Amino acid sequence: MSESNLSSPAQHHFTEIIFTYDQYGGRYMVTNNISEIRKEKHLSQDDLAVALGMCRKSIFNIEHNNVIPNIDTCLSLTKYLDMTVEDLFEIQDA
């Protein structure tokens, strides 16, 4: 599937949803709204990638929950976007 197909309006959601498990097997829903915040700040994926020293595809994969960013990337995102981790990510019981 091409990247353009993945980002079509029919498939775009306000928040992207992925699931993770805690050490006891509890299931949690992790959402992010990085794409919306990035767009509100008039940044392209390329702009954000360059600022963070990443490739654009990495930003795409984070925004579409193909990967969960590591703590260093999360902190870099929060610092650059001037947001808190809670502004970018939310964990809820699934």
Short mmCIF file of N, CA and C in Angstrom, two decimals:
data_model
loop_
_atom_site.label_atom_id
_atom_site.label_comp_id
_atom_site.label_asym_id
_atom_site.label_seq_id
_atom_site.Cartn_x
_atom_site.Cartn_y
_atom_site.Cartn_z
N MET A 1 0.85 -1.17 0.00
CA MET A 1 0.00 0.00 0.00
C MET A 1 0.90 1.23 0.00
N SER A 2 0.60 2.16 -0.84
CA SER A 2 1.43 3.36 -0.93
C SER A 2 1.11 4.32 0.22
N GLU A 3 2.06 5.21 0.49
CA GLU A 3 1.88 6.19 1.55
C GLU A 3 0.68 7.08 1.28
N SER A 4 0.46 7.45 0.02
CA SER A 4 -0.67 8.31 -0.30
C SER A 4 -1.99 7.62 0.02
N ASN A 5 -2.07 6.32 -0.14
CA ASN A 5 -3.28 5.59 0.22
C ASN A 5 -3.49 5.60 1.72
N LEU A 6 -2.40 5.53 2.49
CA LEU A 6 -2.51 5.50 3.94
C LEU A 6 -3.02 6.82 4.51
N SER A 7 -2.74 7.90 3.83
CA SER A 7 -3.10 9.19 4.39
C SER A 7 -4.34 9.80 3.73
N SER A 8 -5.11 8.99 3.03
CA SER A 8 -6.32 9.51 2.39
C SER A 8 -7.31 9.94 3.46
N PRO A 9 -8.16 10.94 3.15
CA PRO A 9 -9.12 11.43 4.14
C PRO A 9 -10.01 10.35 4.72
N ALA A 10 -10.37 9.36 3.93
CA ALA A 10 -11.24 8.29 4.42
C ALA A 10 -10.57 7.46 5.50
N GLN A 11 -9.25 7.41 5.49
CA GLN A 11 -8.54 6.58 6.45
C GLN A 11 -7.90 7.40 7.57
N HIS A 12 -7.99 8.72 7.52
CA HIS A 12 -7.37 9.56 8.53
C HIS A 12 -8.31 9.73 9.72
N HIS A 13 -7.79 9.61 10.91
CA HIS A 13 -8.56 9.76 12.13
C HIS A 13 -7.96 10.90 12.94
N PHE A 14 -8.78 11.54 13.79
CA PHE A 14 -8.26 12.62 14.63
C PHE A 14 -7.12 12.10 15.49
N THR A 15 -7.30 10.95 16.09
CA THR A 15 -6.22 10.33 16.84
C THR A 15 -5.98 8.94 16.29
N GLU A 16 -4.76 8.57 16.25
CA GLU A 16 -4.39 7.23 15.81
C GLU A 16 -4.36 6.33 17.03
N ILE A 17 -4.75 5.07 16.88
CA ILE A 17 -4.88 4.17 18.01
C ILE A 17 -3.99 2.95 17.82
N ILE A 18 -3.23 2.63 18.86
CA ILE A 18 -2.47 1.38 18.91
C ILE A 18 -2.66 0.79 20.29
N PHE A 19 -2.34 -0.46 20.42
CA PHE A 19 -2.49 -1.13 21.70
C PHE A 19 -1.14 -1.59 22.20
N THR A 20 -0.99 -1.57 23.51
CA THR A 20 0.20 -2.07 24.16
C THR A 20 -0.23 -2.84 25.39
N TYR A 21 0.67 -3.59 25.96
CA TYR A 21 0.36 -4.41 27.12
C TYR A 21 1.31 -4.08 28.25
N ASP A 22 0.79 -4.02 29.47
CA ASP A 22 1.67 -3.80 30.60
C ASP A 22 2.29 -5.12 31.03
N GLN A 23 3.12 -5.08 32.05
CA GLN A 23 3.85 -6.27 32.48
C GLN A 23 2.95 -7.38 32.99
N TYR A 24 1.70 -7.06 33.31
CA TYR A 24 0.76 -8.06 33.81
C TYR A 24 -0.22 -8.52 32.75
N GLY A 25 -0.01 -8.08 31.52
CA GLY A 25 -0.88 -8.50 30.43
C GLY A 25 -2.09 -7.62 30.23
N GLY A 26 -2.20 -6.51 30.99
CA GLY A 26 -3.31 -5.59 30.79
C GLY A 26 -3.17 -4.86 29.47
N ARG A 27 -4.26 -4.68 28.79
CA ARG A 27 -4.23 -4.05 27.47
C ARG A 27 -4.58 -2.57 27.60
N TYR A 28 -3.78 -1.73 26.95
CA TYR A 28 -3.97 -0.29 26.98
C TYR A 28 -4.02 0.27 25.57
N MET A 29 -4.81 1.31 25.40
CA MET A 29 -4.91 1.98 24.12
C MET A 29 -4.02 3.22 24.19
N VAL A 30 -3.12 3.35 23.21
CA VAL A 30 -2.25 4.52 23.13
C VAL A 30 -2.68 5.33 21.92
N THR A 31 -2.97 6.59 22.14
CA THR A 31 -3.38 7.47 21.04
C THR A 31 -2.36 8.61 20.92
N ASN A 32 -2.25 9.14 19.72
CA ASN A 32 -1.43 10.34 19.55
C ASN A 32 -2.11 11.27 18.58
N ASN A 33 -1.85 12.54 18.77
CA ASN A 33 -2.39 13.55 17.85
C ASN A 33 -1.27 14.44 17.34
N ILE A 34 -0.12 13.85 17.12
CA ILE A 34 1.05 14.58 16.64
C ILE A 34 0.77 15.23 15.29
N SER A 35 0.11 14.52 14.42
CA SER A 35 -0.19 15.06 13.10
C SER A 35 -1.00 16.36 13.20
N GLU A 36 -2.03 16.35 14.03
CA GLU A 36 -2.88 17.53 14.17
C GLU A 36 -2.10 18.69 14.78
N ILE A 37 -1.30 18.42 15.79
CA ILE A 37 -0.51 19.48 16.42
C ILE A 37 0.51 20.03 15.43
N ARG A 38 1.15 19.14 14.69
CA ARG A 38 2.14 19.56 13.68
C ARG A 38 1.47 20.49 12.66
N LYS A 39 0.29 20.10 12.20
CA LYS A 39 -0.42 20.92 11.20
C LYS A 39 -0.87 22.26 11.79
N GLU A 40 -1.31 22.27 13.05
CA GLU A 40 -1.70 23.52 13.70
C GLU A 40 -0.52 24.48 13.78
N LYS A 41 0.67 23.93 13.87
CA LYS A 41 1.89 24.75 13.95
C LYS A 41 2.48 25.02 12.56
N HIS A 42 1.73 24.64 11.52
CA HIS A 42 2.12 24.87 10.13
C HIS A 42 3.47 24.25 9.80
N LEU A 43 3.65 23.01 10.26
CA LEU A 43 4.88 22.26 9.98
C LEU A 43 4.55 21.09 9.08
N SER A 44 5.43 20.82 8.14
CA SER A 44 5.29 19.60 7.34
C SER A 44 6.01 18.46 8.06
N GLN A 45 5.78 17.25 7.59
CA GLN A 45 6.53 16.13 8.14
C GLN A 45 8.02 16.34 7.90
N ASP A 46 8.37 16.89 6.75
CA ASP A 46 9.78 17.18 6.45
C ASP A 46 10.36 18.18 7.44
N ASP A 47 9.61 19.24 7.74
CA ASP A 47 10.07 20.25 8.70
C ASP A 47 10.39 19.61 10.05
N LEU A 48 9.45 18.81 10.52
CA LEU A 48 9.62 18.16 11.83
C LEU A 48 10.78 17.17 11.80
N ALA A 49 10.87 16.43 10.73
CA ALA A 49 11.96 15.44 10.61
C ALA A 49 13.33 16.12 10.65
N VAL A 50 13.49 17.18 9.89
CA VAL A 50 14.77 17.90 9.86
C VAL A 50 15.10 18.45 11.25
N ALA A 51 14.11 19.05 11.91
CA ALA A 51 14.32 19.64 13.23
C ALA A 51 14.76 18.60 14.25
N LEU A 52 14.26 17.37 14.10
CA LEU A 52 14.57 16.31 15.06
C LEU A 52 15.71 15.41 14.60
N GLY A 53 16.26 15.67 13.42
CA GLY A 53 17.34 14.83 12.91
C GLY A 53 16.89 13.44 12.52
N MET A 54 15.68 13.36 11.98
CA MET A 54 15.09 12.08 11.58
C MET A 54 14.75 12.16 10.10
N CYS A 55 14.33 11.05 9.54
CA CYS A 55 13.82 11.08 8.16
C CYS A 55 12.31 11.27 8.21
N ARG A 56 11.75 11.81 7.13
CA ARG A 56 10.32 12.07 7.06
C ARG A 56 9.50 10.80 7.26
N LYS A 57 10.00 9.68 6.76
CA LYS A 57 9.28 8.41 6.90
C LYS A 57 9.12 8.03 8.38
N SER A 58 10.10 8.38 9.20
CA SER A 58 9.99 8.10 10.64
C SER A 58 8.85 8.89 11.26
N ILE A 59 8.72 10.16 10.87
CA ILE A 59 7.61 10.97 11.36
C ILE A 59 6.28 10.38 10.89
N PHE A 60 6.22 10.00 9.62
CA PHE A 60 5.02 9.36 9.08
C PHE A 60 4.65 8.13 9.90
N ASN A 61 5.64 7.27 10.17
CA ASN A 61 5.39 6.04 10.91
C ASN A 61 4.94 6.29 12.34
N ILE A 62 5.48 7.31 12.98
CA ILE A 62 5.03 7.66 14.33
C ILE A 62 3.59 8.15 14.28
N GLU A 63 3.31 9.07 13.36
CA GLU A 63 1.96 9.64 13.27
C GLU A 63 0.91 8.58 12.94
N HIS A 64 1.28 7.56 12.20
CA HIS A 64 0.34 6.51 11.81
C HIS A 64 0.46 5.26 12.67
N ASN A 65 1.18 5.39 13.77
CA ASN A 65 1.33 4.31 14.76
C ASN A 65 1.87 3.01 14.18
N ASN A 66 2.72 3.14 13.19
CA ASN A 66 3.44 1.97 12.71
C ASN A 66 4.58 1.63 13.66
N VAL A 67 5.02 2.63 14.42
CA VAL A 67 6.04 2.44 15.46
C VAL A 67 5.65 3.28 16.66
N ILE A 68 6.07 2.85 17.82
CA ILE A 68 5.93 3.64 19.04
C ILE A 68 7.28 4.30 19.25
N PRO A 69 7.33 5.62 19.32
CA PRO A 69 8.63 6.28 19.46
C PRO A 69 9.27 5.99 20.81
N ASN A 70 10.60 5.94 20.81
CA ASN A 70 11.30 5.72 22.07
C ASN A 70 11.27 6.99 22.90
N ILE A 71 11.73 6.91 24.12
CA ILE A 71 11.63 8.03 25.05
C ILE A 71 12.41 9.24 24.54
N ASP A 72 13.57 9.03 23.94
CA ASP A 72 14.34 10.16 23.41
C ASP A 72 13.56 10.91 22.34
N THR A 73 12.91 10.17 21.45
CA THR A 73 12.12 10.80 20.40
C THR A 73 10.91 11.51 20.99
N CYS A 74 10.25 10.89 21.96
CA CYS A 74 9.10 11.53 22.61
C CYS A 74 9.51 12.86 23.25
N LEU A 75 10.64 12.85 23.94
CA LEU A 75 11.10 14.08 24.59
C LEU A 75 11.50 15.14 23.56
N SER A 76 12.12 14.71 22.46
CA SER A 76 12.47 15.65 21.40
C SER A 76 11.22 16.26 20.77
N LEU A 77 10.20 15.44 20.56
CA LEU A 77 8.94 15.94 20.02
C LEU A 77 8.31 16.97 20.96
N THR A 78 8.27 16.65 22.24
CA THR A 78 7.64 17.57 23.19
C THR A 78 8.40 18.89 23.26
N LYS A 79 9.72 18.82 23.25
CA LYS A 79 10.51 20.05 23.33
C LYS A 79 10.33 20.90 22.07
N TYR A 80 10.44 20.29 20.91
CA TYR A 80 10.34 21.05 19.66
C TYR A 80 8.94 21.62 19.46
N LEU A 81 7.91 20.83 19.76
CA LEU A 81 6.53 21.29 19.57
C LEU A 81 6.03 22.13 20.74
N ASP A 82 6.86 22.27 21.79
CA ASP A 82 6.51 23.03 22.98
C ASP A 82 5.21 22.52 23.59
N MET A 83 5.17 21.20 23.79
CA MET A 83 4.01 20.52 24.34
C MET A 83 4.49 19.58 25.44
N THR A 84 3.56 19.03 26.19
CA THR A 84 3.90 18.00 27.16
C THR A 84 3.66 16.63 26.52
N VAL A 85 4.19 15.60 27.14
CA VAL A 85 3.95 14.24 26.67
C VAL A 85 2.45 13.97 26.66
N GLU A 86 1.76 14.46 27.69
CA GLU A 86 0.31 14.25 27.78
C GLU A 86 -0.44 14.97 26.65
N ASP A 87 0.13 16.07 26.14
CA ASP A 87 -0.49 16.76 25.00
C ASP A 87 -0.40 15.91 23.73
N LEU A 88 0.67 15.14 23.61
CA LEU A 88 0.91 14.36 22.39
C LEU A 88 0.37 12.94 22.46
N PHE A 89 0.42 12.34 23.66
CA PHE A 89 0.05 10.93 23.81
C PHE A 89 -0.92 10.77 24.96
N GLU A 90 -1.78 9.77 24.82
CA GLU A 90 -2.71 9.43 25.89
C GLU A 90 -2.80 7.91 25.99
N ILE A 91 -2.79 7.41 27.21
CA ILE A 91 -2.94 5.98 27.45
C ILE A 91 -4.23 5.78 28.23
N GLN A 92 -5.06 4.88 27.71
CA GLN A 92 -6.34 4.56 28.37
C GLN A 92 -6.49 3.06 28.45
N ASP A 93 -7.29 2.61 29.41
CA ASP A 93 -7.63 1.18 29.45
C ASP A 93 -8.40 0.85 28.19
N ALA A 94 -8.07 -0.27 27.59
CA ALA A 94 -8.74 -0.68 26.34
C ALA A 94 -10.05 -1.39 26.63
#
